[in-house]
CSV table of C-alpha atoms and ligand atoms in Angstrom, one decimal:
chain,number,residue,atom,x,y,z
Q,25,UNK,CA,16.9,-22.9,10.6
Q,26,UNK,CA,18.8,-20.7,13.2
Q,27,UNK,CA,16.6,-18.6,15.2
Q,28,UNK,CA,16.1,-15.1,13.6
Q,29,UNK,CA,17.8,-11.8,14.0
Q,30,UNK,CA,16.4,-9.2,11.3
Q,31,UNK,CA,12.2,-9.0,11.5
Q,32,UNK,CA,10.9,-7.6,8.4
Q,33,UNK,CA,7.1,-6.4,9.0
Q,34,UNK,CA,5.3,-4.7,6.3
Q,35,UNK,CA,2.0,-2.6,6.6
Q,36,UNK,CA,0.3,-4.7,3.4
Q,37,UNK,CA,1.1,-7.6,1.3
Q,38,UNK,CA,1.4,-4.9,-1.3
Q,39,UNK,CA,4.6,-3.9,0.6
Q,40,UNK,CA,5.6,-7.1,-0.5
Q,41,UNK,CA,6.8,-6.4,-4.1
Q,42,UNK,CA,9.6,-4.2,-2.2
Q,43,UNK,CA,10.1,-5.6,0.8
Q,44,UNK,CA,11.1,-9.0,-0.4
Q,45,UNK,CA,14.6,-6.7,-1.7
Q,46,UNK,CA,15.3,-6.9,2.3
Q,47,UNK,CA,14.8,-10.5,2.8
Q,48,UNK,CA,16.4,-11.3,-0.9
Q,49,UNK,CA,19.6,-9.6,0.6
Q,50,UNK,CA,19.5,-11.5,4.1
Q,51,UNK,CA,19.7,-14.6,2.6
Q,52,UNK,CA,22.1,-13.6,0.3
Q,53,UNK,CA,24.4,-12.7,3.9
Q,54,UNK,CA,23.5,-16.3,5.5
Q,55,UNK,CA,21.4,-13.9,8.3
Q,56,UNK,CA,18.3,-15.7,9.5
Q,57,UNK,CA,14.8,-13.7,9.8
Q,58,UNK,CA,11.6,-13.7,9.6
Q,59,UNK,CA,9.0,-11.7,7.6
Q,60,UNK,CA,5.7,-11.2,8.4
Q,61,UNK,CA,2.3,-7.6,7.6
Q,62,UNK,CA,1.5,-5.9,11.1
Q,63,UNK,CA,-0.5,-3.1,9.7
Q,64,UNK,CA,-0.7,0.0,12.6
Q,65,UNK,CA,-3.8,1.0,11.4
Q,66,UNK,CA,-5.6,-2.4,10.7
Q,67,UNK,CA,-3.9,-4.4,13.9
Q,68,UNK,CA,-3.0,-2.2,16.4
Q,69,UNK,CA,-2.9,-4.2,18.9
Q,70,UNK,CA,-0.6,-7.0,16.7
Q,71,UNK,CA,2.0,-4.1,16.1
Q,72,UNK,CA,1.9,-3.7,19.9
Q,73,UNK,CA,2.7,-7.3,20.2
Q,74,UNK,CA,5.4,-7.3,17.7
Q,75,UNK,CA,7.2,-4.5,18.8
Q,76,UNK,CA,7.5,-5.2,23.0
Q,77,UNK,CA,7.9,-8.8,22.3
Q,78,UNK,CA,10.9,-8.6,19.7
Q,79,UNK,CA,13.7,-8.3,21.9
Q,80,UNK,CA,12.3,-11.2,24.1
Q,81,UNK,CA,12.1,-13.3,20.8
Q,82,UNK,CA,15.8,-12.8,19.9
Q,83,UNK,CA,15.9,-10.1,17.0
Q,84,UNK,CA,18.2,-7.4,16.9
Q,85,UNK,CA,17.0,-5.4,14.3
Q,86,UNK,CA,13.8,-4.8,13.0
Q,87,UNK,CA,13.2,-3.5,9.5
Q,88,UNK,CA,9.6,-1.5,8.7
Q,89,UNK,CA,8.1,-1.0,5.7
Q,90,UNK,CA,5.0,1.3,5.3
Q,91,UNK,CA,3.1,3.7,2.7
Q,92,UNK,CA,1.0,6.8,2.6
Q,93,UNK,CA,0.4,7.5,6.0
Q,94,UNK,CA,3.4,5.4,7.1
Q,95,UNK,CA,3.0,5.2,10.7
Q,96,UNK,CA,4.5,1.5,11.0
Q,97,UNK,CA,8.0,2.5,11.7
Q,98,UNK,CA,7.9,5.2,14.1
Q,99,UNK,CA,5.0,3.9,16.2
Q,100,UNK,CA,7.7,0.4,15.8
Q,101,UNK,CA,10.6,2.4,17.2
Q,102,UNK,CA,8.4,4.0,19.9
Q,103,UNK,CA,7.6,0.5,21.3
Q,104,UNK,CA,11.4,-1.0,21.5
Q,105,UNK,CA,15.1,0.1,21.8
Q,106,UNK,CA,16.1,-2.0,18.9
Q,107,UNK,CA,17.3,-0.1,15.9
Q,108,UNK,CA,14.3,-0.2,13.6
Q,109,UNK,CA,15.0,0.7,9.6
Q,110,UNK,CA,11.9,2.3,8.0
Q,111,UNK,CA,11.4,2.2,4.3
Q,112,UNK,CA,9.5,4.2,2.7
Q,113,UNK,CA,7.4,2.7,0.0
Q,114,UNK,CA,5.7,4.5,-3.2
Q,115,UNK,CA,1.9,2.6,-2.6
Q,116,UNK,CA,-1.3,3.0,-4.1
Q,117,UNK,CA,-2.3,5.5,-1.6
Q,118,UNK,CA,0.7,7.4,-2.3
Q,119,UNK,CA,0.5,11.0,-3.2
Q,120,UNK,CA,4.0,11.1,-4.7
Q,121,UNK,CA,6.1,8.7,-2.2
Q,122,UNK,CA,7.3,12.1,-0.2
Q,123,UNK,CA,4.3,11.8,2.0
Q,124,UNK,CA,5.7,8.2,3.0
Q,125,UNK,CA,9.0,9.4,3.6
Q,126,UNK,CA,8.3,12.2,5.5
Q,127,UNK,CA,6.4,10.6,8.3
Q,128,UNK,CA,9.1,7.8,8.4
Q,129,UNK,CA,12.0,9.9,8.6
Q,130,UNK,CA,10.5,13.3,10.8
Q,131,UNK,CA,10.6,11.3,14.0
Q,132,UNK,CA,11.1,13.3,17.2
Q,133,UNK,CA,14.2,13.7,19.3
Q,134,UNK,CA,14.0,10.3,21.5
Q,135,UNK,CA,13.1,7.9,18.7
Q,136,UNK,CA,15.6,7.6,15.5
Q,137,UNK,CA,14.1,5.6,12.6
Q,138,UNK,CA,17.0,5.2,10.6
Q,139,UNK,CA,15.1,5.8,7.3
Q,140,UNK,CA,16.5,4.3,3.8
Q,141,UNK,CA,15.5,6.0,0.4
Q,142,UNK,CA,12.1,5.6,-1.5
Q,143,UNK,CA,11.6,1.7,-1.9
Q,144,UNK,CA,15.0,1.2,-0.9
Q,145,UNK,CA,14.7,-2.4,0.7
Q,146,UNK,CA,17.6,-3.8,-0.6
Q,147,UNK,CA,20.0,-0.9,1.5
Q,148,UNK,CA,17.7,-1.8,4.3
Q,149,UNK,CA,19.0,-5.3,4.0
Q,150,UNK,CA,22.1,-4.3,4.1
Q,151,UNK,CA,22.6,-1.6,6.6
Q,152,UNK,CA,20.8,-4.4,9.0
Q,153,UNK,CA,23.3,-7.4,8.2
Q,154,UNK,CA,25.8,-4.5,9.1
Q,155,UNK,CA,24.0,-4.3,12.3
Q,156,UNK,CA,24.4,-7.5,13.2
Q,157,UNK,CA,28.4,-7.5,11.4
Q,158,UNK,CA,29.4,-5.4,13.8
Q,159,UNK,CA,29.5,-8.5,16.5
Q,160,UNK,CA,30.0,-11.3,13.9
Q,161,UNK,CA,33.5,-11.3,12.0
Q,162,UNK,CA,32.2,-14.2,9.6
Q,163,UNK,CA,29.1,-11.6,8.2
Q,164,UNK,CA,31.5,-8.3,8.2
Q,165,UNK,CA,34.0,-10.4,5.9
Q,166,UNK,CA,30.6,-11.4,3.3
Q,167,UNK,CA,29.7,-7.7,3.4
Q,168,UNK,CA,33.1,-7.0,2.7
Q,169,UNK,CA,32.9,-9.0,-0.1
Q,170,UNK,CA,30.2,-8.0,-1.3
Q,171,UNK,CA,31.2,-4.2,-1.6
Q,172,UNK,CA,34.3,-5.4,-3.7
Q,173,UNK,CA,32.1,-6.8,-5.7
Q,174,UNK,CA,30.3,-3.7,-6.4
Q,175,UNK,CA,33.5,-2.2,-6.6
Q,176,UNK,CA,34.8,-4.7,-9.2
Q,177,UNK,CA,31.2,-4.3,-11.3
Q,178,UNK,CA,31.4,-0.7,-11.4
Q,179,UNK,CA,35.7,-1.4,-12.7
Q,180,UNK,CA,34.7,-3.8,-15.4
Q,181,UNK,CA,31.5,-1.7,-16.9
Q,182,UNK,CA,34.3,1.3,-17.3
Q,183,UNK,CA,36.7,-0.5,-18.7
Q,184,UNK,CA,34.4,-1.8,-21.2
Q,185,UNK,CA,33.1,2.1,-21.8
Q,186,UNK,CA,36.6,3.3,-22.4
Q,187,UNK,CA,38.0,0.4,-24.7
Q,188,UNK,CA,34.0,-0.2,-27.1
Q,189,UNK,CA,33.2,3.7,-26.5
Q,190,UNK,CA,29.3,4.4,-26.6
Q,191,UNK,CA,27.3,1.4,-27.1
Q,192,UNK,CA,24.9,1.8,-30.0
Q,193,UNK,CA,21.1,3.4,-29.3
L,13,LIG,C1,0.0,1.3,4.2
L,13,LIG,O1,-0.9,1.6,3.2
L,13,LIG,C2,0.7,0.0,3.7
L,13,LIG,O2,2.0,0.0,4.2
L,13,LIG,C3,0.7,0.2,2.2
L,13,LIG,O3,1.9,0.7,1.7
L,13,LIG,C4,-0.5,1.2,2.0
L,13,LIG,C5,-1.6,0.6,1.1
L,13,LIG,O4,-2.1,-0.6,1.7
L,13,LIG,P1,-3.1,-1.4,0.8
L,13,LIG,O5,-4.4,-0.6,0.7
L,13,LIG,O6,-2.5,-1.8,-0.5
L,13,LIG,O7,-3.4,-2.7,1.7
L,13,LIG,O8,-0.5,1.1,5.5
């Protein structure tokens, strides 16, 4: 197994259940990681760790997924100058999901989190293979690849619209 490039950290293993979109799409892309819970209220001093050791350790990106009071991400991206992707997720101690979203994405001028949608792992995934694309020609071609195929999905599900008309309810 090559050495990994993407580290996906959650703040619980009740992140898990939308964090495993990230890693589910990563492997899908052939890009190694590794996936691991740094919680930056429960271990401090591990998120620490994490964060000033990843560059030393080989990753290039590192994708952060946190709820409620979601410090993970920001308090990540404080630590490194790797591009760090927060995600947002909708968790038990949730008010609605905006409170997790707005302390992922209100960061202060100096430290960008690039912050995906509500529980949206999966574009996480991608926008971090796209990361590492952008220096590996054999990755940009499967995330070309796979965008025709969304493409072509999107084609054939019209086509079928237009030519059956409504399906029944
Ligand atoms: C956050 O608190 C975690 O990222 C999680 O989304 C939320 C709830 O954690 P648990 O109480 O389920 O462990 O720090």
């Amino acid at each position: 197994m090559s050495k990994p490039l993407v580290g996906i950290i959650m703040g619980s293993q009740s992140d898990l259940k939308v964090m495993r979109l990230a890693a589910d799409l990563l492997e899908e892309m052939e890009v190694p990681y590794e996936i691991t819970i740094v919680s930056a209220h429960r271990t401090p001093e591990r998120m620490v760790e994490y964060a000033t050791s990843a560059r030393a350790r080989g990753l290039k990106v590192i994708i952060a997924g946190a709820g409620g009071a979601a410090h993970l991400p920001g308090m990540i991206a404080s630590m490194t100058s790797l591009p760090v992707i927060g995600v947002p997720i909708k968790s038990s101690n949730s008010i609605d999901g905006w409170d997790s979203i707005l302390s992922i994405l209100q960061m202060p001028g100096g430290v960008p989190v690039a912050t995906v949608a509500l529980d949206g792992s999966k574009n996480a995934g991608i926008l971090a293979a796209q990361i590492i694309g952008t220096s590996d020609a054999g990755l940009a071609k499967r995330l070309d690849k796979y965008k025709e195929n969304l493409k072509n999905s999107v084609l054939s599900t019209a086509a079928e619209l237009e030519k059956s008309g409504l399906p029944k309810a």
